[in-house]
XYZ file of C-alpha atoms in Angstrom:
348
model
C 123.670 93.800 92.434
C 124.556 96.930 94.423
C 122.841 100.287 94.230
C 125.220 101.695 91.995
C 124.992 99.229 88.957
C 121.340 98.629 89.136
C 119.923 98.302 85.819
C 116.586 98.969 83.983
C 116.343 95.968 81.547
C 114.291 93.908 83.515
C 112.579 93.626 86.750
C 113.795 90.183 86.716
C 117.467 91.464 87.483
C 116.813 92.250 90.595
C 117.886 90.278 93.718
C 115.204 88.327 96.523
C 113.750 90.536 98.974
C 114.266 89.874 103.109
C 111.057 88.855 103.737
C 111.193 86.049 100.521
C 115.022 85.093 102.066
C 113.796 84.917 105.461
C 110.765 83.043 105.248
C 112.985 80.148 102.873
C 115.602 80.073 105.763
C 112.832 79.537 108.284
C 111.510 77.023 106.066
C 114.880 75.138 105.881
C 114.619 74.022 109.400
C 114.639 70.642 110.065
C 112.392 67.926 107.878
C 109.169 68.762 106.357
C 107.319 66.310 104.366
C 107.388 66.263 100.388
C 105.667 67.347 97.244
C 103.779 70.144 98.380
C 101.980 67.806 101.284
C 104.259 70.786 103.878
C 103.446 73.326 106.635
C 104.507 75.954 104.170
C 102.158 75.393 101.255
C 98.932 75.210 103.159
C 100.143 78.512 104.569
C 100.610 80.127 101.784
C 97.759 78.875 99.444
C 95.733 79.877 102.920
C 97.154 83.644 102.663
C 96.233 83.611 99.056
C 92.280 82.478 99.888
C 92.480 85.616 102.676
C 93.782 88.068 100.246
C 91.632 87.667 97.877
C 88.692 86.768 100.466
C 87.624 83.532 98.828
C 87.950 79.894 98.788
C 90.214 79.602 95.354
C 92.062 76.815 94.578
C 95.891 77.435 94.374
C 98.700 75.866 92.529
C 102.444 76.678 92.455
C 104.562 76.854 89.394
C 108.914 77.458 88.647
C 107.789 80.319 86.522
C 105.121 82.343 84.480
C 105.512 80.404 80.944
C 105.176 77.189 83.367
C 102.020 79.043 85.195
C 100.510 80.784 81.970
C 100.402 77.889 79.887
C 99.367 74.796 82.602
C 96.378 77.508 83.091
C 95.179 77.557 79.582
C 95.821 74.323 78.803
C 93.323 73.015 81.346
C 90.601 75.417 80.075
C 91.051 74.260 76.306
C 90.806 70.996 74.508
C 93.461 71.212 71.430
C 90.733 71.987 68.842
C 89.573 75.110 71.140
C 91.485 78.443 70.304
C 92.630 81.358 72.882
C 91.963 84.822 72.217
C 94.610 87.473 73.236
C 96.174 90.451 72.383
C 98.225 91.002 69.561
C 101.713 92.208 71.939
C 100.656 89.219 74.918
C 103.492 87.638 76.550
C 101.985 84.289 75.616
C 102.129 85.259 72.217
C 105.556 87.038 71.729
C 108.036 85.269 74.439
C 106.620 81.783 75.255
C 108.323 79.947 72.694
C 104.544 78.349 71.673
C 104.388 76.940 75.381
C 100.966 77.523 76.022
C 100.128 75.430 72.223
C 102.576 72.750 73.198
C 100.907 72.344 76.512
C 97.567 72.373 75.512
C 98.260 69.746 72.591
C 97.451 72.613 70.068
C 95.173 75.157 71.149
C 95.558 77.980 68.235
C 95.694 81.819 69.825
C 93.888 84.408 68.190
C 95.524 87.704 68.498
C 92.987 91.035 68.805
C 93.920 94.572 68.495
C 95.538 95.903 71.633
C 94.673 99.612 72.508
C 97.431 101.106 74.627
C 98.099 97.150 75.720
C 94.794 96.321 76.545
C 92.024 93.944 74.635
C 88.827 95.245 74.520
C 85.379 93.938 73.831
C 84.931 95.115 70.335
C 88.162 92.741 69.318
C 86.887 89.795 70.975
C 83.816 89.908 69.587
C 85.186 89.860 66.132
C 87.219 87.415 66.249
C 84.843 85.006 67.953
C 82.103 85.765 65.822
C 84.350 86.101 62.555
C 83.404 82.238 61.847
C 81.755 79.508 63.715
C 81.980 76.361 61.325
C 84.276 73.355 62.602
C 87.401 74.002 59.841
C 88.282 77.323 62.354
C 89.465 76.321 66.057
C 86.868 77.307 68.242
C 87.338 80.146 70.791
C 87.146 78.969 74.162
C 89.257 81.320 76.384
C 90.048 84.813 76.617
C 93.487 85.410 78.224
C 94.336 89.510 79.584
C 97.444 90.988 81.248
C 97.075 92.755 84.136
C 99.526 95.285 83.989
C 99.963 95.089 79.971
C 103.096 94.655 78.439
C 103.510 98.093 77.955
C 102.824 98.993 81.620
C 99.149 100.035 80.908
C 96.506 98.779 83.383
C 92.645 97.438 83.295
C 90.373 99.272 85.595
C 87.780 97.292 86.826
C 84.999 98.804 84.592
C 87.290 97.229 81.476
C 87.258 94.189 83.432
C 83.863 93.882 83.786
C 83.603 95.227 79.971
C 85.870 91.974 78.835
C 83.759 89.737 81.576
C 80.729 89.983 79.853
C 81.851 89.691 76.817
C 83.009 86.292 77.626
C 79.689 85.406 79.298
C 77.668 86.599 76.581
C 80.143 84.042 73.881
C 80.702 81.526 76.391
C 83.793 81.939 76.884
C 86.657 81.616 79.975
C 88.316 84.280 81.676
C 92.619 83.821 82.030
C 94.611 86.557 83.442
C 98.230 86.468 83.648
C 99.320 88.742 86.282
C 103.375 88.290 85.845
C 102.953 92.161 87.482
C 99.856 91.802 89.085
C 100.528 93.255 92.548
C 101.653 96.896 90.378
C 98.035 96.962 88.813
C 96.805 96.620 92.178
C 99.359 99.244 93.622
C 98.460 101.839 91.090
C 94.717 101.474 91.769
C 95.047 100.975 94.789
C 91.996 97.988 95.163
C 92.208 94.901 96.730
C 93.189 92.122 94.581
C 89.681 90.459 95.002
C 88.486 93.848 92.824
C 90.877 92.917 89.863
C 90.241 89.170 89.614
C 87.064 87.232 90.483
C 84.915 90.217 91.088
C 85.255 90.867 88.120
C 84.625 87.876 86.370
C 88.108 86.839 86.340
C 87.932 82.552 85.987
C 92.026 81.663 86.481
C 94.839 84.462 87.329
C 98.820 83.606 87.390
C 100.033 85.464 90.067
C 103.573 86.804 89.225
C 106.526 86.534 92.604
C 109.278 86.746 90.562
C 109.192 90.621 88.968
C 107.840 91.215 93.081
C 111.083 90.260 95.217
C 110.850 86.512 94.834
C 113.765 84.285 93.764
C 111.626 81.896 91.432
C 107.743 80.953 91.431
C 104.138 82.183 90.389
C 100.860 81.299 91.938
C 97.906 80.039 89.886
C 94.442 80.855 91.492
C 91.380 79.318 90.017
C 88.205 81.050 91.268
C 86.022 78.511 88.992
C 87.581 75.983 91.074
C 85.548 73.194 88.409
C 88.398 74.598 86.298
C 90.887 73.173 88.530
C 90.074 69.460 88.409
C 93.239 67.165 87.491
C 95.398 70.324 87.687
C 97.981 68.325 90.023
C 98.651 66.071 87.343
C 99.200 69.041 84.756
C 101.613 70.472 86.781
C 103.279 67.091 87.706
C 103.810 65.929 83.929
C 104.853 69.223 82.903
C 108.031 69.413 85.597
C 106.111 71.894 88.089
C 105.701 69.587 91.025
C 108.763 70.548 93.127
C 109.532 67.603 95.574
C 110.616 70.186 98.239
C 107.749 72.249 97.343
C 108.111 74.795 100.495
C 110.935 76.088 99.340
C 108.946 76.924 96.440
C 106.057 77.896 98.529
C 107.416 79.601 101.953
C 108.706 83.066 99.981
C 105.204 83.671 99.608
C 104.000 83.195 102.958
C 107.221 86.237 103.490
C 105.936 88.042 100.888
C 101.798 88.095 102.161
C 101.645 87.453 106.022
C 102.402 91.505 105.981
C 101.791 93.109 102.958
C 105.211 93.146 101.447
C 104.016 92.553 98.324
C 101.779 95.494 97.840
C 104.582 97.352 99.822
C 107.212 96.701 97.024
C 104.870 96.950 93.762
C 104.033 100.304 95.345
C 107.547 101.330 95.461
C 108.779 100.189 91.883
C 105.821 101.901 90.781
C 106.966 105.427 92.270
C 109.857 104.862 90.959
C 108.980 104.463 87.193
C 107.086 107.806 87.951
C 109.342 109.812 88.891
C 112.006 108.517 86.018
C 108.930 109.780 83.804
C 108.462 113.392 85.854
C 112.235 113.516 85.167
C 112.298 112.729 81.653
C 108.850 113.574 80.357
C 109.435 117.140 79.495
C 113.017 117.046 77.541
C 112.936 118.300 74.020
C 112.961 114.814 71.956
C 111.745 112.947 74.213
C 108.507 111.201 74.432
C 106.170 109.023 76.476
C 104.966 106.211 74.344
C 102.568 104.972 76.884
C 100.789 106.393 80.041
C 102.966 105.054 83.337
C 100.490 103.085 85.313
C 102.625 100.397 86.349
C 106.458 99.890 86.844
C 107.728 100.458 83.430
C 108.505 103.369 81.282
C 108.221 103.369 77.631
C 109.626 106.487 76.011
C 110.810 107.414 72.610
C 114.026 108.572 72.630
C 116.312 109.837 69.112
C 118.412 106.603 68.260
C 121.667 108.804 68.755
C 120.601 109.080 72.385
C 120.197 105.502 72.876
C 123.183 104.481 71.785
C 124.664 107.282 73.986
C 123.266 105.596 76.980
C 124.498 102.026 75.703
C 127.952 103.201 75.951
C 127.201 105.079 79.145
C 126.633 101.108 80.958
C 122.920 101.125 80.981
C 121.051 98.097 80.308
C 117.764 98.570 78.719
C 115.399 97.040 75.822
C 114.596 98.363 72.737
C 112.071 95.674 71.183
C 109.381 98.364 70.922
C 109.757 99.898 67.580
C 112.430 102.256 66.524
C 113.595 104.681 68.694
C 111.615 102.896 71.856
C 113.022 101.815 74.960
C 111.681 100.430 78.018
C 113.012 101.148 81.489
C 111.754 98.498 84.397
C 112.149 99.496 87.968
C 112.006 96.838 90.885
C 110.654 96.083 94.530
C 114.511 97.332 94.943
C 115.127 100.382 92.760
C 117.018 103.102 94.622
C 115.417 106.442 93.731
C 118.972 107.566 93.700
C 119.451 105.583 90.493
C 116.893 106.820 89.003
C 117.823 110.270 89.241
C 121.519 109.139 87.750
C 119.680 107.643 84.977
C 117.907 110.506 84.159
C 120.372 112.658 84.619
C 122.244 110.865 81.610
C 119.118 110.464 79.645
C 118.976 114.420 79.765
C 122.718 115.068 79.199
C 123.123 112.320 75.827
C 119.009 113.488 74.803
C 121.122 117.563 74.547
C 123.775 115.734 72.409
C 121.902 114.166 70.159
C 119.460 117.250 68.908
């Protein structure tokens, strides 16, 4: 996709950065043994364990359903439940994957407040009953940045953390946009996971500049026993794995990760700078991460459909969301706005 028909739908329309592309065609030189037993994965699940400036045990998976679910399926039995918030991805748009995978395992859904979970939810619904005819809570899964491009500051973290400690309860993050919560705060990643109590994060490549592939870090590496077999019987063991694995070694050998969340971020601000002051026009959400949410008149939106943007409206009526990527020209942006302002005139 060129600079002149980028879209806004997704982050996942965007193309594979150089450094991804690079490392994979350096990694397609000659032979390199199978199954993740390669050159490439020990290099990048050793990047991983220097990033976050611990010995973690690291998995790779095709995708985030894939990642998300394997996760919580190895911290539940099937009679143990998963608490999460009401809009979580594993909720809304994994098809029951992380159930099917974990033979069962019932999610709980909490109030979200502007995307995030917060102690006072948890509580009640782990404390609501405790007799065996209700599937016992056993894991608390967050997403760091929320679905509506919101983001946990470590205090919340820590909030959530001891929560969990105080019910007994495990710590999942899925981080599909991890490296933008990281951007916007600018912390180091160890600050946002296991610092702060964080048991099991899902590392997201794909929304980043990657092709395919998440990373799945488990700090309580007593979590992590038998995972290999998980990932083999559910499809994820890739028998040229460093194909799977080398984009990440492009992606964290020099900070292009943090490099390109940064950017997509900026982006999504300054569509919101550009936008946030029009008559009939409003933010629905404060933009923390790389999306904008904004409440636009329905007349508008369908004024933009029939401009050629591409952009989701699953949000509630009159709510759209606008994703910017590791590759969004800033130039696009300001075209985007620009028509956003002219059809947002013609509609009031």
């Amino acid at each position: 996709m060129t600079t002149a028909n980028q879209q806004f739908a997704s982050d996942n329309y965007s193309g594979v950065c150089p450094e991804a592309w690079e490392a994979m065609a350096r990694a397609n030189q000659g032979h390199d043994r199978a199954y993740g037993d390669d050159q490439w994965t020990a290099r990048a699940a050793d990047h991983f364990r220097a990033l976050f400036d611990t010995d973690c045990e690291v998995f790779f998976a095709f995708n985030g359903t894939a990642a998300n679910s394997l996760a919580l399926s190895s911290l539940c039995q099937s009679y143990h439940s998963v608490i999460c918030a009401d809009i979580a991805h594993v909720e809304t748009d994994e098809c029951g994957a992380p159930e099917f995978f974990s033979n069962g395992s019932k999610l709980l859904l909490g109030r979200s407040e502007q995307g995030k979970l917060t102690p006072a939810a948890i509580r009640e619904i782990a404390l609501k009953r405790k007799d065996i005819h209700y599937p016992k809570p056993r894991v608390v899964s967050l997403t760091q940045a929320t679905e509506v491009g919101t983001v946990y500051q470590p205090e919340e973290l820590r909030a959530v953390s001891d929560t969990c400690k105080e019910l007994g309860l495990h710590l999942h993050m899925d981080g599909a946009r991890f490296a933008n919560a990281c951007a916007h705060l600018g912390l180091a990643p160890a600050e946002l996971s296991w610092k702060t109590g964080v048991d099991v994060l899902c590392f997201g490549g794909t929304k980043n500049g990657m092709a395919v592939g998440e990373a799945i870090l488990f700090f309580n590496r007593d979590l992590a026993i038998d995972f290999e077999y998980r990932c083999k019987q559910a499809g994820q063991l890739a028998s040229k794995m460093r194909f799977l694995s080398a984009p990440w070694v492009g992606l964290l050998e020099n900070g292009a990760w943090l490099k390109y969340a940064d950017h997509a971020n900026r982006c999504a601000r300054l569509l919101a700078e550009l936008i946030g002051e029009l008559p009939g026009v409003e933010l629905m959400f404060p933009v923390q991460a790389n999306g904008v949410f904004v409440s636009l008149p329905p007349a508008a939106l369908e004024a933009l459909k029939h401009r050629g943007w591409l952009f989701y409206t699953f949000i509630g009526v009159g709510g759209a969301r606008f994703m910017c990527s590791w590759d969004t020209s800033e130039a696009r942006v300001r075209q985007l706005a620009d028509d956003i302002r002219t059809v947002v005139i013609g509609a009031i």
